[in-house]
Coordinates of C-alpha atoms and ligand atoms in Angstrom, one line a residue:
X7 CA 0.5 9.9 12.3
X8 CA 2.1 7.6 14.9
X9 CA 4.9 5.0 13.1
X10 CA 4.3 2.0 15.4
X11 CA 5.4 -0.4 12.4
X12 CA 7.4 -3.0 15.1
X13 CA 6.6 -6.3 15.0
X14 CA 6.8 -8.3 18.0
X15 CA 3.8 -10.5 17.7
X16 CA 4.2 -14.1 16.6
X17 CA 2.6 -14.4 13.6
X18 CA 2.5 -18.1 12.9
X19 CA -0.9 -19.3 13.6
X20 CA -2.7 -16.0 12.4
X21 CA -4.8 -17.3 9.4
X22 CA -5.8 -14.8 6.9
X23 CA -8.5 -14.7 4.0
X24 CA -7.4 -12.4 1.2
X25 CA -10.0 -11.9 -1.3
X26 CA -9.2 -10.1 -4.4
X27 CA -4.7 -10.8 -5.3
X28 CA -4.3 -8.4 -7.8
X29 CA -1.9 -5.4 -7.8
X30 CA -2.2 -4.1 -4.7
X31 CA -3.5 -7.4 -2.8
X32 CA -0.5 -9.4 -4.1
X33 CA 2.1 -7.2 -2.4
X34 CA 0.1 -6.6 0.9
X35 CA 0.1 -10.8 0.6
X36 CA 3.7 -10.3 0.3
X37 CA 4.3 -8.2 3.4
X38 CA 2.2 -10.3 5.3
X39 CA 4.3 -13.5 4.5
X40 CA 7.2 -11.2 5.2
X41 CA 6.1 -10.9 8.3
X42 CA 5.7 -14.1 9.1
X43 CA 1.8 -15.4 8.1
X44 CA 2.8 -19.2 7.2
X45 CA 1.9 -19.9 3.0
X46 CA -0.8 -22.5 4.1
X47 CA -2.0 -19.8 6.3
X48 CA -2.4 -17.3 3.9
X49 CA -5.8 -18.4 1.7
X50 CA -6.2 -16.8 -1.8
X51 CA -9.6 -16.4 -3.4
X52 CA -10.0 -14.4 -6.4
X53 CA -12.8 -14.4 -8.9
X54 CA -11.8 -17.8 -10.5
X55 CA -10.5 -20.7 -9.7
X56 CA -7.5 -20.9 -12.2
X57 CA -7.0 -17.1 -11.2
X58 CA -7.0 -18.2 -7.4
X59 CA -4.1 -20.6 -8.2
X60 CA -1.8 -18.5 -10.3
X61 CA -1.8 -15.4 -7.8
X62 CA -1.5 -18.3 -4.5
X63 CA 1.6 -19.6 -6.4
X64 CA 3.1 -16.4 -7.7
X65 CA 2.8 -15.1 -3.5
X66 CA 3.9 -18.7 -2.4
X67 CA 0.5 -19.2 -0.6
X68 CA -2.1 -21.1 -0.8
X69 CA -5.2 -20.9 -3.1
X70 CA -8.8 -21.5 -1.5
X71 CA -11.5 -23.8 -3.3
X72 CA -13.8 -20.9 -2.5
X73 CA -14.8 -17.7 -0.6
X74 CA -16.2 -19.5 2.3
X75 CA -13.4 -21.9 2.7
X76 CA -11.2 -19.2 3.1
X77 CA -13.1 -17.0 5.4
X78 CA -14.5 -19.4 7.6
X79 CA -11.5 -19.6 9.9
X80 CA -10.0 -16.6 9.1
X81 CA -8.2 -14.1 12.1
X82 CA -7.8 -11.5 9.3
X83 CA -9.6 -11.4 5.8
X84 CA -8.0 -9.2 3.6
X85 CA -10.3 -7.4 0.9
X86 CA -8.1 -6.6 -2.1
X87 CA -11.3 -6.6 -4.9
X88 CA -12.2 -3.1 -5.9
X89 CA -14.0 -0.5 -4.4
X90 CA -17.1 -0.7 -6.3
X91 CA -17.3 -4.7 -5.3
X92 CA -16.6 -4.3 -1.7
X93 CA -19.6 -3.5 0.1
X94 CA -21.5 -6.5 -2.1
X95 CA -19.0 -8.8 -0.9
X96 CA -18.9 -7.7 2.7
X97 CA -22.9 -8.7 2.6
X98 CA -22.1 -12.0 1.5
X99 CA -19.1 -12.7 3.7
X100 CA -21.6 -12.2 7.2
X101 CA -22.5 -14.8 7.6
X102 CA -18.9 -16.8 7.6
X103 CA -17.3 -14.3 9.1
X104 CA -15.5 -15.8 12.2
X105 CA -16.3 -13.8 15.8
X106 CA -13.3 -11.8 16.2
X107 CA -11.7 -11.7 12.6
X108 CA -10.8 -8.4 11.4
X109 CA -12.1 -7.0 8.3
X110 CA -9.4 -5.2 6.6
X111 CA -10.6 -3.2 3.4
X112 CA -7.8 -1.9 1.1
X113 CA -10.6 0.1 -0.4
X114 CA -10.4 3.6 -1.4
X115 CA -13.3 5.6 -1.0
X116 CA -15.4 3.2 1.2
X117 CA -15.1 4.2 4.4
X118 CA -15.3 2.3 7.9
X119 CA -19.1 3.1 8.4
X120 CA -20.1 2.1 5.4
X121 CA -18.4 -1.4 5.6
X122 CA -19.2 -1.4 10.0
X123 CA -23.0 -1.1 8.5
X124 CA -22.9 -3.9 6.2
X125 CA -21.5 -6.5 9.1
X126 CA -23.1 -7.3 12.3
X127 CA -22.4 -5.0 15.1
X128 CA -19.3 -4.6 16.9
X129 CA -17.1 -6.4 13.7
X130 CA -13.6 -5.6 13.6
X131 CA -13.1 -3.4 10.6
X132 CA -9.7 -2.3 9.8
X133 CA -8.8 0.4 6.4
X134 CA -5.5 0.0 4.5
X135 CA -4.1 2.5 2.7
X136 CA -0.8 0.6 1.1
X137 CA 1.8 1.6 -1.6
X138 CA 3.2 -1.5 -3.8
X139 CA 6.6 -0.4 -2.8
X140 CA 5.6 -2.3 0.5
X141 CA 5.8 -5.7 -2.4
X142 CA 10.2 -4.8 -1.0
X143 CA 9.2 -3.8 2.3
X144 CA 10.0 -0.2 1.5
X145 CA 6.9 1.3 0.9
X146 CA 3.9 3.0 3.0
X147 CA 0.4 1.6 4.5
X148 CA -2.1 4.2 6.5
X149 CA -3.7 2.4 9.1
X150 CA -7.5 3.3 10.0
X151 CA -9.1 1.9 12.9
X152 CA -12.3 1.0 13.2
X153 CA -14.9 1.9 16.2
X154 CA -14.8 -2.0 17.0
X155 CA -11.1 -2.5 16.8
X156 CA -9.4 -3.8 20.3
X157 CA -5.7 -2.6 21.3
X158 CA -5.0 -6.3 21.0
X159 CA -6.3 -6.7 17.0
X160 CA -4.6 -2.8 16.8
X161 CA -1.4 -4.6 17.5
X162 CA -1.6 -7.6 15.6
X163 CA -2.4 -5.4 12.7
X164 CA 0.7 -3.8 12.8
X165 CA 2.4 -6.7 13.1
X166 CA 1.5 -8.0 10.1
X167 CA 2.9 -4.5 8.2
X168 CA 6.1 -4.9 9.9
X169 CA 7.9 -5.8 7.1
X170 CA 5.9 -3.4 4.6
X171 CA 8.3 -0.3 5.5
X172 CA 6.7 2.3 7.3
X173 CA 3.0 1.4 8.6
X174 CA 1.3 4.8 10.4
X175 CA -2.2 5.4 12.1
X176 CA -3.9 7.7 10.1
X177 CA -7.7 9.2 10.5
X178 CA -9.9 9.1 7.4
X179 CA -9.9 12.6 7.2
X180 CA -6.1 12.2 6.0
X181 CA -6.8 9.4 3.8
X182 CA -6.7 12.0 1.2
X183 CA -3.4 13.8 1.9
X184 CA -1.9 10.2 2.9
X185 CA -2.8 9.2 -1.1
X186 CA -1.4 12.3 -2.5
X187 CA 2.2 12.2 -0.4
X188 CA 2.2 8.0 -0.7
X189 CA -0.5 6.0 -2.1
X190 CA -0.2 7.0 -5.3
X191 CA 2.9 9.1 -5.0
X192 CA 4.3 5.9 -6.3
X193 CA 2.9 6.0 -9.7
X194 CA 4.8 9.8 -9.4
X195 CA 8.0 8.3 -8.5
X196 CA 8.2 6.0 -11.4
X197 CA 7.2 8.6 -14.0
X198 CA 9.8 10.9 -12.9
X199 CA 12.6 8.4 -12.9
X200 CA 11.3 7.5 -16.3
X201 CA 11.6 10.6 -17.5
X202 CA 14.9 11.1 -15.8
X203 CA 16.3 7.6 -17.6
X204 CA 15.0 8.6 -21.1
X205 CA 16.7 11.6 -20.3
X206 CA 20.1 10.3 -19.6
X207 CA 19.8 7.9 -22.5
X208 CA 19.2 11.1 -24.6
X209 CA 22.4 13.1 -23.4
X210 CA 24.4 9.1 -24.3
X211 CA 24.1 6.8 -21.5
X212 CA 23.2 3.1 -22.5
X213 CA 19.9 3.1 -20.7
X214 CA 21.2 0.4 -18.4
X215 CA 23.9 2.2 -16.8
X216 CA 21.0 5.1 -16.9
X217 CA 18.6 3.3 -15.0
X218 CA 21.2 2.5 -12.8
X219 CA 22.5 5.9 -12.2
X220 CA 18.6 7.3 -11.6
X221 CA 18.0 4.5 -9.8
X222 CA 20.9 4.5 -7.0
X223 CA 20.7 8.7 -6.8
X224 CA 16.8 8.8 -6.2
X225 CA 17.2 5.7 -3.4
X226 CA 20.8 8.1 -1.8
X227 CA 18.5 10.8 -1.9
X228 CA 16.1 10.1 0.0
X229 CA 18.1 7.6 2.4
X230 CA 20.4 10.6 2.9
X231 CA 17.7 12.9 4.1
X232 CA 16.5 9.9 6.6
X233 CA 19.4 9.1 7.9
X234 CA 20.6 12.4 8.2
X235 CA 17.4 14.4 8.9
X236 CA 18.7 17.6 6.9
X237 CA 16.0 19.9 5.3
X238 CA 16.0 18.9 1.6
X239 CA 16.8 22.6 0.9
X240 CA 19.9 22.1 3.1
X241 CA 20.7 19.1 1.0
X242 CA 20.3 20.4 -2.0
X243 CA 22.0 23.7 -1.1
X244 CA 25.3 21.4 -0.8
X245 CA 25.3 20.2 -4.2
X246 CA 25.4 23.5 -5.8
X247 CA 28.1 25.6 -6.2
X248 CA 28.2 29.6 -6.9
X249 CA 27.6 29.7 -10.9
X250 CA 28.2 25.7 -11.4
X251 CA 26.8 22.7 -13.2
X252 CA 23.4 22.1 -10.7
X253 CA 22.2 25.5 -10.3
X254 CA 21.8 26.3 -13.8
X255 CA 19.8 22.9 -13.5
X256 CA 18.1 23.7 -10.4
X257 CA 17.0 27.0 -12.5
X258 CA 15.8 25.0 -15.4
X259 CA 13.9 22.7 -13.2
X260 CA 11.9 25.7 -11.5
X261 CA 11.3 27.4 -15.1
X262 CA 9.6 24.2 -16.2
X263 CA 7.4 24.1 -13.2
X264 CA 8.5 21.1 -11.7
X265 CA 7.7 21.9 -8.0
X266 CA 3.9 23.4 -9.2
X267 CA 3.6 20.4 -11.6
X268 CA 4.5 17.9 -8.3
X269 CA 2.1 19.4 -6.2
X270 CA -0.9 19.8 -8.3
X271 CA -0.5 16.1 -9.0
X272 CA -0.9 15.6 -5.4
X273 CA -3.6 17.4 -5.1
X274 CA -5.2 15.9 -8.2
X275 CA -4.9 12.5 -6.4
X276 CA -5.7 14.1 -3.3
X277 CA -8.9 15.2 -4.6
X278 CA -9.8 12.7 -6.4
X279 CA -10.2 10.5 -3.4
X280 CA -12.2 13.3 -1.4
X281 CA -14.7 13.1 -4.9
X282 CA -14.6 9.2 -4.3
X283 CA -15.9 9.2 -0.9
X284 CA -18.0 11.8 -1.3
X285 CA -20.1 9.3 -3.4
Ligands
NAP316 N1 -3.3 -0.5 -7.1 C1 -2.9 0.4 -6.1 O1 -1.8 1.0 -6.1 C2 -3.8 0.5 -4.9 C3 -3.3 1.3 -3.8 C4 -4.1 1.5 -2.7 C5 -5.3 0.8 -2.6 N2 -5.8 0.1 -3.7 C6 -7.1 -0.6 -3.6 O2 -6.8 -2.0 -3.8 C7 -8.1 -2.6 -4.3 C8 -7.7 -3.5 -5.5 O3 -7.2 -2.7 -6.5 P1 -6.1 -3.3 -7.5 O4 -5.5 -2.2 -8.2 O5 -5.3 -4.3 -6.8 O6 -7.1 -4.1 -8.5 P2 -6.8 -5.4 -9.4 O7 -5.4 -5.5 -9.7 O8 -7.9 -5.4 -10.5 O9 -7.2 -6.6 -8.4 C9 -8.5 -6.9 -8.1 C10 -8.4 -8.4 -7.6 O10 -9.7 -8.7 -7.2 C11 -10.0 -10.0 -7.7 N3 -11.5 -10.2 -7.8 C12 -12.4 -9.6 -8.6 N4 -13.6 -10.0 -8.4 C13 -13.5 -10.9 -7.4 C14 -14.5 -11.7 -6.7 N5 -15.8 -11.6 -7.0 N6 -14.0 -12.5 -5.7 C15 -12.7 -12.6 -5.4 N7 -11.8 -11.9 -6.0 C16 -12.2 -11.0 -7.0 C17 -9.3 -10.1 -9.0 O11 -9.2 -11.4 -9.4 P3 -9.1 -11.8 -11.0 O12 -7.8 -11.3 -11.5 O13 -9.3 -13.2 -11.0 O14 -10.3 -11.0 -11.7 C18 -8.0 -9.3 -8.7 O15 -7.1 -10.3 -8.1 C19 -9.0 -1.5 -4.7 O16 -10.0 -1.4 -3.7 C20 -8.1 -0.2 -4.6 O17 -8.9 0.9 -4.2 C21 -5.0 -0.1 -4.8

């Protein structure tokens, strides 16, 4: 995976068509405005027009009057509906599509041929793998490039996940991997600090100052290992000293199976998206 998440490009005249705001196409919206798409460039459709409206002013864009209106002049149109809906709505966006707009499915499970098939040849198609962290620019996208992509739309596609936190090539074959270690990873996260601020309510903390506490450590955490680029071992070897408070926790945590319990999730979700694919 090649992190080439720097945007350069000037985004202001780029006009996208997302289809489909909901809770993973509202926060790539989000990045994208972050990056710098304009609001009256950024055209919301979703499957009403009172829905359409609500999501365009939550995201401080722009709702469309209808699929066609927002497509028709689009550089990038954005496919946020879900999986099952995709390749129906690819077949009916063929005819608007612009020469030289780029498809970009946030799809899981439908892969790049099957969307290249349903367009005429040589369309741009472009799959997003995002995590709604990116909604505060600190979360994760997996690019996949299509066969039709050019270096040019490669570029201006990361440009547009500049702000999302890191944006990385990927090849569908690590879609999978990519959803188990950040796609839905996520979802993961927030159980485990969940769990950790229940906790910390239960041993007396006002579950403020708790979800402060959890909060702050798991972000140090894992700035700490960035920054620093220690082994998490390493890291967590200098927390514990001989017979003290974090070992007989660290010994706790492996009795309950934390570490097994992590990965099979992963490889639950993992798995799950090979199923998906597979049809
Ligand atoms: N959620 C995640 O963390 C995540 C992560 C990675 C990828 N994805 C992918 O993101 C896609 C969307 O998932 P989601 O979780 O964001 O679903 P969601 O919250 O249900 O959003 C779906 C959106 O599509 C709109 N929509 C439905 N039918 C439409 C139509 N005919 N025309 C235009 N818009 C229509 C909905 O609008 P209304 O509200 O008006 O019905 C809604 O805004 C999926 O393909 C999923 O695989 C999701």
């Amino acid at each position: 995976m090649t992190d080439t998440s720097t945007g350069t490009i000037d985004l202001s005249s780029v006009r996208v068509a997302l289809i489909g705001a909901g809770n993973m196409g509202g926060p790539v919206g989000r990045t994208l405005l972050d990056a710098g798409v304009r609001p009256e460039h950024l055209l919301v459709v979703n499957s009403s027009t009172a829905s359409s409206e609500r999501a365009a002013e939550e995201l401080g864009a722009t709702a469309a009057a209808s699929r066609t209106e927002a497509v028709r002049q689009a550089d990038v149109v954005v496919l946020g509906v879900k999986p099952y809906q995709i390749l129906d709505l690819v077949a009916e966006l063929r005819e608007d599509l612009p020469t030289g707009a780029i498809v970009l499915s946030l799809a899981a499970g439908v892969t790049l041929a099957q969307i290249e098939e349903a367009l005429p040849a040589g369309a741009a198609v472009v799959r997003a793998m995002p995590n709604t962290p990116i909604s505060v620019g600190e979360g994760a996208v997996g690019l996949m490039r299509g066969s039709a992509v050019t270096d040019a739309q490669h570029e201006l596609l990361h440009a547009l996940f500049s702000r999302a936190g890191v944006a990385v090539d990927i090849t569908e074959d690590q879609v999978h991997a990519f959803i188990g270690a950040a796609g839905s990873l996520s979802a993961f996260v927030f159980a485990i600090i969940e769990a950790m601020t229940d906790e910390g309510v239960r041993l007396g903390l006002k579950r403020d100052l708790a979800a402060t506490l959890v909060q702050q450590t798991v972000r140090g955490a894992a700035t700490m290992l960035t920054e620093s680029g220690m082994h998490p071992a390493v890291a967590k070897n200098g927390v514990s000293s001989p017979g003290g408070t974090t070992v007989q926790g660290l010994a706790a945590l492996e009795r309950e199976g934390v570490r097994a319990g992590v990965a099979a999730a992963m490889a639950a979700s993992a798995e799950a998206s090979r199923a998906m694919t597979a049809g």
